[in-house]
Short mmCIF file of C-alpha atoms in Angstrom, two decimals:
data_model
loop_
_atom_site.label_atom_id
_atom_site.label_comp_id
_atom_site.label_asym_id
_atom_site.label_seq_id
_atom_site.Cartn_x
_atom_site.Cartn_y
_atom_site.Cartn_z
CA MET G 1 0.03 0.01 -0.05
CA ALA G 2 1.25 3.53 -0.86
CA THR G 3 0.73 6.24 1.87
CA ARG G 4 0.68 9.92 1.16
CA VAL G 5 2.86 12.08 3.57
CA ASN G 6 4.75 15.39 3.52
CA PHE G 7 7.65 16.84 5.53
CA GLU G 8 6.89 20.32 6.77
CA ASN G 9 4.91 21.24 3.63
CA SER G 10 7.50 19.53 1.35
CA ASN G 11 6.40 16.75 -0.92
CA GLU G 12 9.98 15.57 -1.46
CA ILE G 13 9.82 12.99 1.26
CA GLY G 14 12.60 10.94 -0.41
CA VAL G 15 14.87 13.79 0.62
CA PHE G 16 14.05 13.40 4.31
CA ALA G 17 13.62 9.58 4.65
CA ALA G 18 15.36 6.41 3.63
CA LEU G 19 13.54 3.05 3.53
CA THR G 20 14.85 -0.52 3.10
CA ASN G 21 13.63 -3.99 3.94
CA GLY G 22 15.60 -3.83 7.25
CA TYR G 23 15.19 -0.36 8.53
CA CYS G 24 13.83 3.12 8.03
CA LEU G 25 15.67 6.44 8.61
CA THR G 26 13.80 9.78 8.98
CA GLY G 27 15.18 13.30 9.37
CA ILE G 28 14.42 15.15 12.60
CA ASN G 29 11.27 17.18 12.19
CA ARG G 30 9.97 20.08 14.21
CA SER G 31 6.88 17.97 14.99
CA GLU G 32 6.52 14.16 15.29
CA ASN G 33 3.98 13.98 12.45
CA PHE G 34 6.39 12.65 9.71
CA TYR G 35 8.12 10.24 11.98
CA SER G 36 4.73 8.87 13.35
CA VAL G 37 3.37 8.11 9.91
CA PHE G 38 6.34 5.86 9.18
CA GLU G 39 6.30 4.37 12.74
CA SER G 40 2.65 3.42 12.57
CA GLU G 41 3.04 1.63 9.21
CA LEU G 42 6.48 -0.04 9.84
CA SER G 43 7.41 -0.40 13.52
CA GLU G 44 5.96 -3.92 13.78
CA HIS G 45 8.43 -5.13 11.14
CA ILE G 46 11.52 -2.88 11.07
CA PRO G 47 13.10 -0.18 13.25
CA VAL G 48 12.24 3.46 12.42
CA ILE G 49 15.17 5.75 13.44
CA HIS G 50 15.54 9.51 13.79
CA ALA G 51 18.81 10.52 12.20
CA THR G 52 20.97 13.36 10.88
CA VAL G 53 23.98 13.29 8.55
CA ALA G 54 26.50 15.99 9.01
CA GLY G 55 23.98 17.77 11.17
CA CYS G 56 21.56 17.93 8.24
CA ARG G 57 18.02 16.31 8.06
CA PHE G 58 18.07 15.22 4.43
CA VAL G 59 19.09 11.60 5.31
CA GLY G 60 17.37 10.26 2.13
CA ARG G 61 19.76 11.91 -0.23
CA THR G 62 23.04 11.64 1.72
CA THR G 63 22.76 7.86 2.52
CA VAL G 64 22.16 4.70 0.59
CA GLY G 65 21.58 1.23 1.87
CA ASN G 66 19.72 -2.12 1.74
CA ARG G 67 18.97 -4.76 4.38
CA ARG G 68 22.62 -5.68 4.56
CA GLY G 69 24.22 -2.27 5.13
CA LEU G 70 24.11 1.45 5.06
CA LEU G 71 26.64 3.82 3.47
CA VAL G 72 27.03 7.44 4.78
CA PRO G 73 29.25 10.17 3.40
CA ASN G 74 32.62 11.22 4.92
CA THR G 75 30.88 14.33 6.35
CA ALA G 76 28.92 12.21 8.86
CA THR G 77 30.28 12.73 12.41
CA ASP G 78 31.45 9.98 14.67
CA GLN G 79 28.54 10.60 17.01
CA GLU G 80 26.04 10.09 14.14
CA LEU G 81 27.77 6.94 13.06
CA SER G 82 27.67 5.62 16.62
CA HIS G 83 23.90 6.50 16.91
CA LEU G 84 23.20 4.61 13.64
CA ARG G 85 25.18 1.54 14.65
CA ASN G 86 23.49 1.39 18.03
CA SER G 87 19.98 1.91 16.64
CA LEU G 88 20.16 -0.40 13.58
CA PRO G 89 19.99 -4.22 13.73
CA ASP G 90 23.30 -5.99 14.31
CA SER G 91 23.16 -7.53 10.94
CA VAL G 92 23.37 -4.11 9.20
CA VAL G 93 26.91 -2.92 8.42
CA VAL G 94 27.32 0.98 8.73
CA GLN G 95 30.21 2.44 6.81
CA ARG G 96 31.53 5.79 5.99
CA VAL G 97 32.47 6.37 2.25
CA GLU G 98 35.22 8.70 1.03
CA GLU G 99 33.54 9.87 -2.12
CA ARG G 100 33.75 13.16 -3.95
CA LEU G 101 30.08 12.94 -4.99
CA SER G 102 28.87 12.87 -1.40
CA ALA G 103 25.06 12.83 -1.96
CA LEU G 104 25.02 9.06 -2.09
CA GLY G 105 21.23 8.83 -2.36
CA ASN G 106 21.40 10.81 -5.68
CA ILE G 107 24.19 8.79 -7.28
CA VAL G 108 23.30 5.20 -6.25
CA ALA G 109 20.04 3.25 -6.66
CA CYS G 110 19.94 -0.25 -5.22
CA ASN G 111 17.88 -3.18 -3.96
CA ASP G 112 19.17 -6.23 -2.13
CA HIS G 113 20.77 -7.71 -5.22
CA VAL G 114 21.83 -4.93 -7.73
CA ALA G 115 23.07 -1.35 -7.60
CA LEU G 116 23.13 1.27 -10.41
CA VAL G 117 25.72 3.95 -9.87
CA HIS G 118 26.67 7.33 -11.36
CA PRO G 119 29.21 6.78 -14.29
CA ASP G 120 31.81 9.11 -12.61
CA ILE G 121 31.76 7.39 -9.13
CA ASP G 122 35.20 6.37 -7.72
CA ARG G 123 36.47 2.79 -8.22
CA GLU G 124 36.97 2.49 -4.45
CA THR G 125 33.39 3.56 -3.77
CA GLU G 126 32.20 1.01 -6.25
CA ASP G 127 34.14 -1.73 -4.34
CA VAL G 128 32.67 -0.50 -1.05
CA ILE G 129 29.13 -0.55 -2.40
CA SER G 130 29.64 -4.15 -3.63
CA ASP G 131 31.21 -5.40 -0.36
CA VAL G 132 28.93 -3.72 2.21
CA LEU G 133 25.68 -3.89 0.48
CA GLY G 134 26.36 -7.29 -1.11
CA VAL G 135 25.22 -6.27 -4.62
CA GLU G 136 26.41 -6.32 -8.21
CA VAL G 137 27.27 -2.81 -9.30
CA PHE G 138 26.63 -1.32 -12.79
CA ARG G 139 27.50 2.16 -14.00
CA GLN G 140 24.39 3.52 -15.78
CA ILE G 141 22.49 6.59 -16.79
CA VAL G 142 18.63 6.60 -16.72
CA GLY G 143 16.58 8.62 -19.15
CA GLY G 144 19.76 10.59 -20.12
CA GLN G 145 20.28 11.47 -16.36
CA ALA G 146 23.44 10.44 -14.61
CA LEU G 147 21.89 10.95 -11.14
CA VAL G 148 20.43 7.39 -11.09
CA GLY G 149 19.41 7.59 -7.46
CA SER G 150 17.21 10.66 -8.24
CA TYR G 151 15.56 9.41 -11.41
CA CYS G 152 14.73 5.78 -10.69
CA LYS G 153 13.50 3.73 -7.80
CA PHE G 154 13.41 -0.08 -7.62
CA THR G 155 12.98 -2.89 -5.01
CA ASN G 156 13.24 -6.65 -5.32
CA GLN G 157 9.72 -6.68 -6.72
CA GLY G 158 9.80 -3.99 -9.45
CA GLY G 159 10.89 -0.58 -10.35
CA MET G 160 10.04 2.89 -11.81
CA VAL G 161 12.17 5.06 -14.03
CA HIS G 162 12.29 8.62 -15.49
CA PRO G 163 9.11 9.08 -17.68
CA ARG G 164 11.22 10.04 -20.74
CA THR G 165 13.24 6.74 -20.57
CA THR G 166 12.95 5.02 -23.99
CA VAL G 167 11.31 1.62 -24.32
CA GLU G 168 14.57 0.11 -25.36
CA ASP G 169 16.33 1.53 -22.24
CA ILE G 170 13.60 0.24 -19.97
CA GLU G 171 13.93 -3.30 -21.42
CA GLU G 172 17.75 -3.20 -21.09
CA LEU G 173 17.56 -2.00 -17.41
CA SER G 174 14.78 -4.48 -16.67
CA SER G 175 17.01 -7.26 -17.95
CA LEU G 176 20.00 -5.95 -15.91
CA LEU G 177 17.99 -5.67 -12.65
CA GLN G 178 15.86 -8.73 -13.24
CA VAL G 179 12.68 -6.95 -12.14
CA PRO G 180 9.81 -5.42 -14.13
CA LEU G 181 10.16 -1.59 -14.82
CA VAL G 182 7.72 1.07 -15.82
CA ALA G 183 8.23 4.75 -16.58
CA GLY G 184 6.21 7.06 -14.31
CA THR G 185 6.06 10.18 -12.04
CA VAL G 186 5.03 11.12 -8.53
CA ASN G 187 3.78 14.38 -6.93
CA ARG G 188 1.55 15.30 -9.87
CA GLY G 189 4.02 14.82 -12.74
CA SER G 190 7.44 15.13 -10.92
CA ASP G 191 10.12 13.07 -12.57
CA VAL G 192 12.39 13.12 -9.44
CA LEU G 193 11.31 9.70 -8.28
CA GLY G 194 14.06 9.36 -5.62
CA GLY G 195 13.00 12.64 -4.00
CA GLY G 196 9.30 12.03 -4.23
CA MET G 197 8.91 8.56 -2.80
CA VAL G 198 10.41 5.84 -0.64
CA VAL G 199 9.58 2.19 -1.07
CA ASN G 200 10.48 -1.31 0.01
CA ASP G 201 9.08 -4.80 -0.74
CA TRP G 202 5.82 -4.28 1.07
CA SER G 203 5.15 -0.61 1.64
CA SER G 204 5.63 2.82 -0.06
CA PHE G 205 5.37 6.40 1.00
CA VAL G 206 4.82 9.21 -1.62
CA GLY G 207 4.49 12.92 -1.47
CA LEU G 208 1.10 14.46 -0.68
CA ASP G 209 0.57 15.84 -4.18
CA THR G 210 0.77 12.32 -5.72
CA THR G 211 -2.34 11.62 -7.77
CA SER G 212 -4.52 8.43 -7.49
CA THR G 213 -3.31 7.38 -11.05
CA GLU G 214 0.35 7.72 -9.94
CA ILE G 215 -0.37 5.72 -6.76
CA SER G 216 -2.02 2.98 -8.80
CA VAL G 217 1.08 2.67 -11.01
CA VAL G 218 3.30 2.55 -7.90
CA GLU G 219 1.25 -0.10 -6.19
CA ASN G 220 1.02 -2.21 -9.35
CA ILE G 221 4.70 -2.05 -10.42
CA PHE G 222 6.13 -2.55 -6.90
CA ARG G 223 3.51 -5.28 -6.16
CA LEU G 224 2.11 -3.60 -3.01
CA GLY G 225 -1.25 -4.20 -1.30
CA GLY G 226 -1.37 -7.95 -2.03
CA ALA G 227 -0.43 -7.60 -5.67
CA GLY G 228 2.52 -9.96 -5.13
CA GLY G 229 3.58 -9.62 -1.57
CA SER G 230 7.06 -9.81 -0.15
CA ALA G 231 7.18 -13.65 -0.48
CA GLY G 232 8.56 -13.45 -3.99
CA GLY G 233 5.65 -12.51 -6.11
CA GLY G 234 4.92 -15.89 -7.68
CA GLN G 235 2.15 -14.88 -10.04
CA ALA G 236 0.39 -16.90 -12.70
CA PRO G 237 1.17 -15.87 -16.28
CA GLY G 238 -2.38 -14.56 -16.78
CA GLN G 239 -2.02 -12.31 -13.72
CA GLN G 240 1.36 -11.02 -14.96
CA GLY G 241 -0.15 -10.21 -18.42
CA GLN G 242 -3.12 -8.46 -16.72
CA GLN G 243 -0.81 -6.41 -14.57
CA SER G 244 1.33 -5.56 -17.58
CA ASN G 245 -1.72 -4.28 -19.35
CA ILE G 246 -2.83 -2.21 -16.41
CA VAL G 247 0.71 -0.61 -16.09
CA SER G 248 0.90 0.02 -19.87
CA ASN G 249 -2.48 1.79 -19.95
CA MET G 250 -1.48 3.89 -16.92
CA ARG G 251 1.81 4.75 -18.50
CA SER G 252 0.05 5.83 -21.66
CA SER G 253 -2.28 8.16 -19.60
CA LEU G 254 0.78 9.60 -17.76
CA ILE G 255 2.57 10.24 -21.00
CA ASP G 256 -0.59 11.96 -22.38
CA GLN G 257 -0.60 14.25 -19.30
CA LEU G 258 3.03 15.13 -19.72
CA SER G 259 3.04 15.85 -23.57
#
């Protein structure tokens, strides 16, 4: 299920939150409203943690992680690292990365098996991502954009990419990631998917401006709300074809709105 939420009147919730299958990070808010939305949906399954990175609240753009690990930029303080290590499950490795492109959430998109990274990322950073997160790493651009973390979002169930990504590129990326992909938007036509939503294998949170059509696309492609579940999404071929038709129709309507 996809839940609408905003952060102090901002719909860019992916800037202020990070969600994986093992934990959720939220930026420190003036009120507890933002945190409480995540806590009510997730706390039975995974820890929801208040966090800052380098004293800033935009934890979604400065960190990247999956159920195995969490990477933070070299600007993160020792105190912040200690807080994250104490709050996260013991199985999650927290590591600082010496990377010139320090907004890790913008330059890396990953699930529990594969990571797409900015073409100009350091070789050492690529090795750290592979080791800590336990993923295969591919240098890619999405829809002509090098900031793969900002312009695509994918889980172990499915993914969404920049609306101007070509059909050929979508098929290539889908083959690379081994999950179904669709082009789409959030927040009433915004193509910055990483900033407008957070998602894991069973839940999603989107900006308050996100339309019902956009939410339908999100719930279908990420197999939320019983459409596949976190158990692996074993669907019959007929169901997969039906889901594909639904997504194709919704994609067409989104493209009509954008053009």
